[in-house]
Amino acid sequence: MIEVNGARLGYDDTGDGTPVVLLHAGIADRRMWRAQTAALAARHRVVALDLRGYGESELPPTPFAHHVDVVGLLDALGIARAALVGCSFGGAVAIDTALAYPERVDALALLGAAVTGHEWSDETNDIWESLVGDVDPADHRASAAAEVRFWVVGPRRRPEDVDPELLRSAQEWDERALATEAALSAVDVAVLDPPAAGRLAELRMPVLVTAGALDLPDISRLADLIAATAPGAVRLPDVPDAAHLLPVERPDPVNAALLDFLR
């Protein structure tokens, strides 16, 4: 644990070399990065963070911003600049950090990233209705099962097509994340203003973009948009046989792509 902007945050700090910070999906926590930490730590100092309120990190009832916490973590660890790797919501936090503090970010690797200010398409809402339907938001177990079906299994396969251990882990992570989201609703969480959706051309550092081939169509479209707009972006093909948690589901191709990019 480390004190950052008035909150104690959970993190892992492994290896030596150029710094890399891993930012988890909103349905998970830093445990999703175990395979990447092991692969990258031979060449890099790898910091995997639990964003405020997630995993082991505290959520004091004071205003904050996730991207400000990321830079606060760099300051607390004595890191002047780092590459940021983000999946899903963690990708959105990585982008916001790079826009707010470009002097602190060497590179961005975005894996199925969200983008602040982006509005989901009607198609995504229709997919939710067809796969999940109505769920009681107060029932975290049922809500997590619905989100695992929607995000981790995805719209193009059945639960029995997915590794049961991945589904078990994702259910556990997401139940904890949903409790966090409920708590976050009572806290003043500042967002980047203006949001990232209209500012992707400001990302002047090298940017790697990919997504899971079995993820929602909106996620691949966002990857296309980032790659077409950020001047230094490289768009890798979508990772086969993977949905939203592609670093967990397909660690080998993800690790290879990260090692090559960060080199």
PDB file of C-alpha atoms in Angstrom, residues 18-124:
ATOM      1  CA  THR A  18      12.067   1.578 -17.832  1.00  0.00           C
ATOM      2  CA  PRO A  19       8.798   2.019 -15.895  1.00  0.00           C
ATOM      3  CA  VAL A  20       5.476   0.601 -17.076  1.00  0.00           C
ATOM      4  CA  VAL A  21       2.203   1.176 -15.213  1.00  0.00           C
ATOM      5  CA  LEU A  22      -0.667  -1.304 -15.700  1.00  0.00           C
ATOM      6  CA  LEU A  23      -4.242   0.004 -15.303  1.00  0.00           C
ATOM      7  CA  HIS A  24      -6.991  -2.584 -14.940  1.00  0.00           C
ATOM      8  CA  ALA A  25     -10.460  -2.922 -16.442  1.00  0.00           C
ATOM      9  CA  GLY A  26     -13.479  -1.615 -14.543  1.00  0.00           C
ATOM     10  CA  ILE A  27     -14.738  -5.174 -14.010  1.00  0.00           C
ATOM     11  CA  ALA A  28     -11.456  -6.279 -12.434  1.00  0.00           C
ATOM     12  CA  ASP A  29      -8.485  -5.121 -10.360  1.00  0.00           C
ATOM     13  CA  ARG A  30      -4.705  -5.394 -10.589  1.00  0.00           C
ATOM     14  CA  ARG A  31      -4.854  -9.205 -10.332  1.00  0.00           C
ATOM     15  CA  MET A  32      -5.778  -9.310 -14.024  1.00  0.00           C
ATOM     16  CA  TRP A  33      -2.182  -8.339 -14.906  1.00  0.00           C
ATOM     17  CA  ARG A  34      -0.334 -11.297 -13.383  1.00  0.00           C
ATOM     18  CA  ALA A  35       0.778 -12.728 -16.742  1.00  0.00           C
ATOM     19  CA  GLN A  36       1.905  -9.331 -18.025  1.00  0.00           C
ATOM     20  CA  THR A  37       3.830  -8.540 -14.854  1.00  0.00           C
ATOM     21  CA  ALA A  38       5.735 -11.813 -15.109  1.00  0.00           C
ATOM     22  CA  ALA A  39       6.547 -11.246 -18.791  1.00  0.00           C
ATOM     23  CA  LEU A  40       7.492  -7.561 -18.618  1.00  0.00           C
ATOM     24  CA  ALA A  41       9.472  -7.537 -15.372  1.00  0.00           C
ATOM     25  CA  ALA A  42      12.556  -9.035 -17.033  1.00  0.00           C
ATOM     26  CA  ARG A  43      13.054  -5.744 -18.902  1.00  0.00           C
ATOM     27  CA  HIS A  44      10.945  -3.177 -17.076  1.00  0.00           C
ATOM     28  CA  ARG A  45       9.929  -1.845 -13.703  1.00  0.00           C
ATOM     29  CA  VAL A  46       6.293  -2.938 -13.718  1.00  0.00           C
ATOM     30  CA  VAL A  47       3.780  -1.195 -11.456  1.00  0.00           C
ATOM     31  CA  ALA A  48       0.277  -2.685 -11.321  1.00  0.00           C
ATOM     32  CA  LEU A  49      -2.160  -0.346  -9.560  1.00  0.00           C
ATOM     33  CA  ASP A  50      -5.555  -0.882  -7.983  1.00  0.00           C
ATOM     34  CA  LEU A  51      -7.392   2.289  -8.960  1.00  0.00           C
ATOM     35  CA  ARG A  52      -8.976   4.087  -6.030  1.00  0.00           C
ATOM     36  CA  GLY A  53     -11.735   1.985  -4.465  1.00  0.00           C
ATOM     37  CA  TYR A  54     -10.862  -1.139  -6.464  1.00  0.00           C
ATOM     38  CA  GLY A  55      -9.052  -4.213  -5.162  1.00  0.00           C
ATOM     39  CA  GLU A  56      -7.084  -3.270  -2.066  1.00  0.00           C
ATOM     40  CA  SER A  57      -7.258   0.492  -2.593  1.00  0.00           C
ATOM     41  CA  GLU A  58      -9.162   2.749  -0.222  1.00  0.00           C
ATOM     42  CA  LEU A  59     -12.007   5.092  -1.141  1.00  0.00           C
ATOM     43  CA  PRO A  60     -12.096   7.998   1.305  1.00  0.00           C
ATOM     44  CA  PRO A  61     -15.155  10.276   0.861  1.00  0.00           C
ATOM     45  CA  THR A  62     -13.128  13.098  -0.675  1.00  0.00           C
ATOM     46  CA  PRO A  63     -13.095  14.413  -4.262  1.00  0.00           C
ATOM     47  CA  PHE A  64     -10.469  12.887  -6.568  1.00  0.00           C
ATOM     48  CA  ALA A  65      -9.680  11.988 -10.171  1.00  0.00           C
ATOM     49  CA  HIS A  66      -8.269   8.647 -11.305  1.00  0.00           C
ATOM     50  CA  HIS A  67      -5.804  10.239 -13.713  1.00  0.00           C
ATOM     51  CA  VAL A  68      -4.523  12.537 -10.968  1.00  0.00           C
ATOM     52  CA  ASP A  69      -3.999   9.467  -8.769  1.00  0.00           C
ATOM     53  CA  VAL A  70      -1.892   7.847 -11.500  1.00  0.00           C
ATOM     54  CA  VAL A  71       0.477  10.816 -11.540  1.00  0.00           C
ATOM     55  CA  GLY A  72       0.408  10.899  -7.739  1.00  0.00           C
ATOM     56  CA  LEU A  73       1.548   7.278  -7.753  1.00  0.00           C
ATOM     57  CA  LEU A  74       4.413   8.144 -10.117  1.00  0.00           C
ATOM     58  CA  ASP A  75       5.429  10.948  -7.770  1.00  0.00           C
ATOM     59  CA  ALA A  76       5.246   8.708  -4.697  1.00  0.00           C
ATOM     60  CA  LEU A  77       7.411   6.078  -6.388  1.00  0.00           C
ATOM     61  CA  GLY A  78       9.939   8.585  -7.720  1.00  0.00           C
ATOM     62  CA  ILE A  79       9.084   7.869 -11.364  1.00  0.00           C
ATOM     63  CA  ALA A  80       9.458  10.855 -13.684  1.00  0.00           C
ATOM     64  CA  ARG A  81       7.934   9.241 -16.800  1.00  0.00           C
ATOM     65  CA  ALA A  82       6.309   5.903 -17.590  1.00  0.00           C
ATOM     66  CA  ALA A  83       4.566   3.957 -20.292  1.00  0.00           C
ATOM     67  CA  LEU A  84       0.914   3.303 -19.438  1.00  0.00           C
ATOM     68  CA  VAL A  85      -0.873   0.079 -20.361  1.00  0.00           C
ATOM     69  CA  GLY A  86      -4.637   0.126 -19.923  1.00  0.00           C
ATOM     70  CA  CYS A  87      -7.473  -2.298 -20.546  1.00  0.00           C
ATOM     71  CA  SER A  88     -11.078  -1.109 -20.872  1.00  0.00           C
ATOM     72  CA  PHE A  89     -11.737   1.530 -18.176  1.00  0.00           C
ATOM     73  CA  GLY A  90      -8.023   1.435 -17.372  1.00  0.00           C
ATOM     74  CA  GLY A  91      -7.393   2.441 -20.970  1.00  0.00           C
ATOM     75  CA  ALA A  92      -9.646   5.456 -20.514  1.00  0.00           C
ATOM     76  CA  VAL A  93      -7.708   6.424 -17.371  1.00  0.00           C
ATOM     77  CA  ALA A  94      -4.431   5.994 -19.279  1.00  0.00           C
ATOM     78  CA  ILE A  95      -5.639   8.261 -22.092  1.00  0.00           C
ATOM     79  CA  ASP A  96      -6.872  10.896 -19.637  1.00  0.00           C
ATOM     80  CA  THR A  97      -3.520  10.803 -17.832  1.00  0.00           C
ATOM     81  CA  ALA A  98      -1.635  11.247 -21.108  1.00  0.00           C
ATOM     82  CA  LEU A  99      -3.824  14.207 -22.087  1.00  0.00           C
ATOM     83  CA  ALA A 100      -3.634  15.908 -18.690  1.00  0.00           C
ATOM     84  CA  TYR A 101       0.057  15.165 -18.066  1.00  0.00           C
ATOM     85  CA  PRO A 102       1.737  14.484 -21.431  1.00  0.00           C
ATOM     86  CA  GLU A 103       5.161  15.216 -19.952  1.00  0.00           C
ATOM     87  CA  ARG A 104       4.783  12.188 -17.649  1.00  0.00           C
ATOM     88  CA  VAL A 105       3.758   9.592 -20.263  1.00  0.00           C
ATOM     89  CA  ASP A 106       6.283   8.004 -22.622  1.00  0.00           C
ATOM     90  CA  ALA A 107       3.858   5.716 -24.457  1.00  0.00           C
ATOM     91  CA  LEU A 108       0.344   4.273 -24.332  1.00  0.00           C
ATOM     92  CA  ALA A 109      -0.710   0.673 -24.951  1.00  0.00           C
ATOM     93  CA  LEU A 110      -4.502   0.429 -25.134  1.00  0.00           C
ATOM     94  CA  LEU A 111      -6.191  -2.978 -24.990  1.00  0.00           C
ATOM     95  CA  GLY A 112      -9.919  -2.819 -25.639  1.00  0.00           C
ATOM     96  CA  ALA A 113      -9.831   0.707 -24.227  1.00  0.00           C
ATOM     97  CA  ALA A 114     -12.780   2.877 -23.353  1.00  0.00           C
ATOM     98  CA  VAL A 115     -12.625   6.638 -23.995  1.00  0.00           C
ATOM     99  CA  THR A 116     -14.109   9.271 -21.692  1.00  0.00           C
ATOM    100  CA  GLY A 117     -16.881  11.198 -23.392  1.00  0.00           C
ATOM    101  CA  HIS A 118     -17.687   8.372 -25.814  1.00  0.00           C
ATOM    102  CA  GLU A 119     -21.335   7.373 -26.057  1.00  0.00           C
ATOM    103  CA  TRP A 120     -22.152   3.710 -26.574  1.00  0.00           C
ATOM    104  CA  SER A 121     -24.128   2.875 -29.699  1.00  0.00           C
ATOM    105  CA  ASP A 122     -27.707   1.619 -29.754  1.00  0.00           C
ATOM    106  CA  GLU A 123     -26.242  -1.657 -30.982  1.00  0.00           C
ATOM    107  CA  THR A 124     -24.374  -2.112 -27.703  1.00  0.00           C
TER     108      THR A 124
END
